[in-house]
PDB file of C-alpha atoms in Angstrom:
ATOM      1  CA  MET A   1       7.196  12.433  14.953  1.00 85.00           C
ATOM      2  CA  GLN A   2       5.465   9.468  16.584  1.00 87.00           C
ATOM      3  CA  LEU A   3       4.651   6.148  14.999  1.00 89.00           C
ATOM      4  CA  LEU A   4       1.449   4.853  16.572  1.00 83.00           C
ATOM      5  CA  GLU A   5       0.212   1.297  16.260  1.00 85.00           C
ATOM      6  CA  PHE A   6      -3.468   0.564  16.790  1.00 76.00           C
ATOM      7  CA  ASP A   7      -5.712  -2.484  16.744  1.00 74.00           C
ATOM      8  CA  ILE A   8      -7.913  -2.860  13.742  1.00 71.00           C
ATOM      9  CA  THR A   9     -11.461  -2.435  14.952  1.00 72.00           C
ATOM     10  CA  ASP A  10     -14.347  -1.355  12.779  1.00 66.00           C
ATOM     11  CA  LEU A  11     -14.722   1.899  14.729  1.00 70.00           C
ATOM     12  CA  LEU A  12     -11.068   2.929  14.488  1.00 76.00           C
ATOM     13  CA  MET A  13     -10.822   1.734  10.916  1.00 77.00           C
ATOM     14  CA  ALA A  14     -13.778   3.918   9.938  1.00 80.00           C
ATOM     15  CA  ASP A  15     -11.903   6.951  11.305  1.00 82.00           C
ATOM     16  CA  PHE A  16      -8.706   5.799   9.585  1.00 81.00           C
ATOM     17  CA  VAL A  17     -10.460   5.424   6.220  1.00 85.00           C
ATOM     18  CA  GLU A  18     -12.091   8.867   6.524  1.00 87.00           C
ATOM     19  CA  LEU A  19      -8.787  10.615   7.305  1.00 87.00           C
ATOM     20  CA  PRO A  20      -7.790  11.325   3.665  1.00 91.00           C
ATOM     21  CA  TRP A  21     -11.073  13.175   3.105  1.00 91.00           C
ATOM     22  CA  GLN A  22     -10.253  15.395   6.084  1.00 91.00           C
ATOM     23  CA  ILE A  23      -6.721  16.058   4.851  1.00 91.00           C
ATOM     24  CA  TYR A  24      -7.293  16.456   1.098  1.00 94.00           C
ATOM     25  CA  HIS A  25     -10.873  17.753   0.864  1.00 90.00           C
ATOM     26  CA  GLU A  26      -9.723  21.089  -0.587  1.00 93.00           C
ATOM     27  CA  ASP A  27      -7.048  19.661  -2.919  1.00 95.00           C
ATOM     28  CA  TYR A  28      -8.506  19.902  -6.427  1.00 93.00           C
ATOM     29  CA  VAL A  29      -6.044  17.331  -7.853  1.00 95.00           C
ATOM     30  CA  TRP A  30      -6.880  14.628  -5.310  1.00 93.00           C
ATOM     31  CA  ALA A  31      -8.908  11.820  -6.857  1.00 93.00           C
ATOM     32  CA  ALA A  32     -10.860  10.408  -3.958  1.00 90.00           C
ATOM     33  CA  PRO A  33     -11.618   6.689  -4.003  1.00 90.00           C
ATOM     34  CA  LEU A  34     -15.159   5.526  -3.500  1.00 92.00           C
ATOM     35  CA  ARG A  35     -15.840   5.532   0.222  1.00 89.00           C
ATOM     36  CA  GLU A  36     -17.619   2.183   0.029  1.00 91.00           C
ATOM     37  CA  SER A  37     -14.559   0.590  -1.596  1.00 90.00           C
ATOM     38  CA  ALA A  38     -12.187   2.068   0.964  1.00 86.00           C
ATOM     39  CA  HIS A  39     -14.342   0.872   3.866  1.00 84.00           C
ATOM     40  CA  ALA A  40     -14.740  -2.597   2.318  1.00 87.00           C
ATOM     41  CA  GLN A  41     -10.980  -2.923   1.846  1.00 85.00           C
ATOM     42  CA  PHE A  42     -10.331  -2.487   5.572  1.00 80.00           C
ATOM     43  CA  SER A  43     -13.522  -4.054   6.924  1.00 80.00           C
ATOM     44  CA  SER A  44     -13.310  -7.082   9.195  1.00 78.00           C
ATOM     45  CA  HIS A  45     -15.709  -8.728   6.709  1.00 86.00           C
ATOM     46  CA  ASN A  46     -13.004  -8.683   4.015  1.00 87.00           C
ATOM     47  CA  PRO A  47     -12.036 -12.352   3.399  1.00 92.00           C
ATOM     48  CA  PHE A  48      -8.348 -11.371   3.499  1.00 89.00           C
ATOM     49  CA  PHE A  49      -8.581 -10.878   7.267  1.00 83.00           C
ATOM     50  CA  GLN A  50      -9.729 -14.491   7.788  1.00 86.00           C
ATOM     51  CA  HIS A  51      -6.267 -15.734   6.800  1.00 89.00           C
ATOM     52  CA  ALA A  52      -3.906 -12.864   7.510  1.00 86.00           C
ATOM     53  CA  LYS A  53      -2.464 -11.064  10.462  1.00 80.00           C
ATOM     54  CA  THR A  54      -2.290  -7.310  10.135  1.00 79.00           C
ATOM     55  CA  ARG A  55      -0.888  -4.342  11.999  1.00 79.00           C
ATOM     56  CA  ALA A  56      -2.118  -0.787  11.531  1.00 80.00           C
ATOM     57  CA  PHE A  57       0.112   2.262  11.903  1.00 83.00           C
ATOM     58  CA  ILE A  58      -0.266   5.998  11.611  1.00 79.00           C
ATOM     59  CA  VAL A  59       2.355   8.704  11.975  1.00 83.00           C
ATOM     60  CA  ARG A  60       1.613  11.724  14.111  1.00 81.00           C
ATOM     61  CA  ILE A  61       3.701  14.852  13.754  1.00 83.00           C
ATOM     62  CA  VAL A  62       4.460  16.404  17.136  1.00 80.00           C
ATOM     63  CA  THR A  63       5.443  20.054  17.198  1.00 81.00           C
ATOM     64  CA  GLY A  64       6.864  21.969  20.119  1.00 73.00           C
ATOM     65  CA  LYS A  65       7.806  20.502  23.458  1.00 63.00           C
TER      66      LYS A  65
END
């Protein structure tokens, strides 16, 4: 397992926000949030990011050697 840190840029954040749809798209019990809301929450235009420092992480499972 690897813990990866990445800078919050609009391009990477768009991929990050879309990830749950790729993972759970066939799960009938998953209640997907509105995409617009998810993108707005992490957008650099969100007023929260004018006053806060953030760090973004994702875990990658590594199999084999």
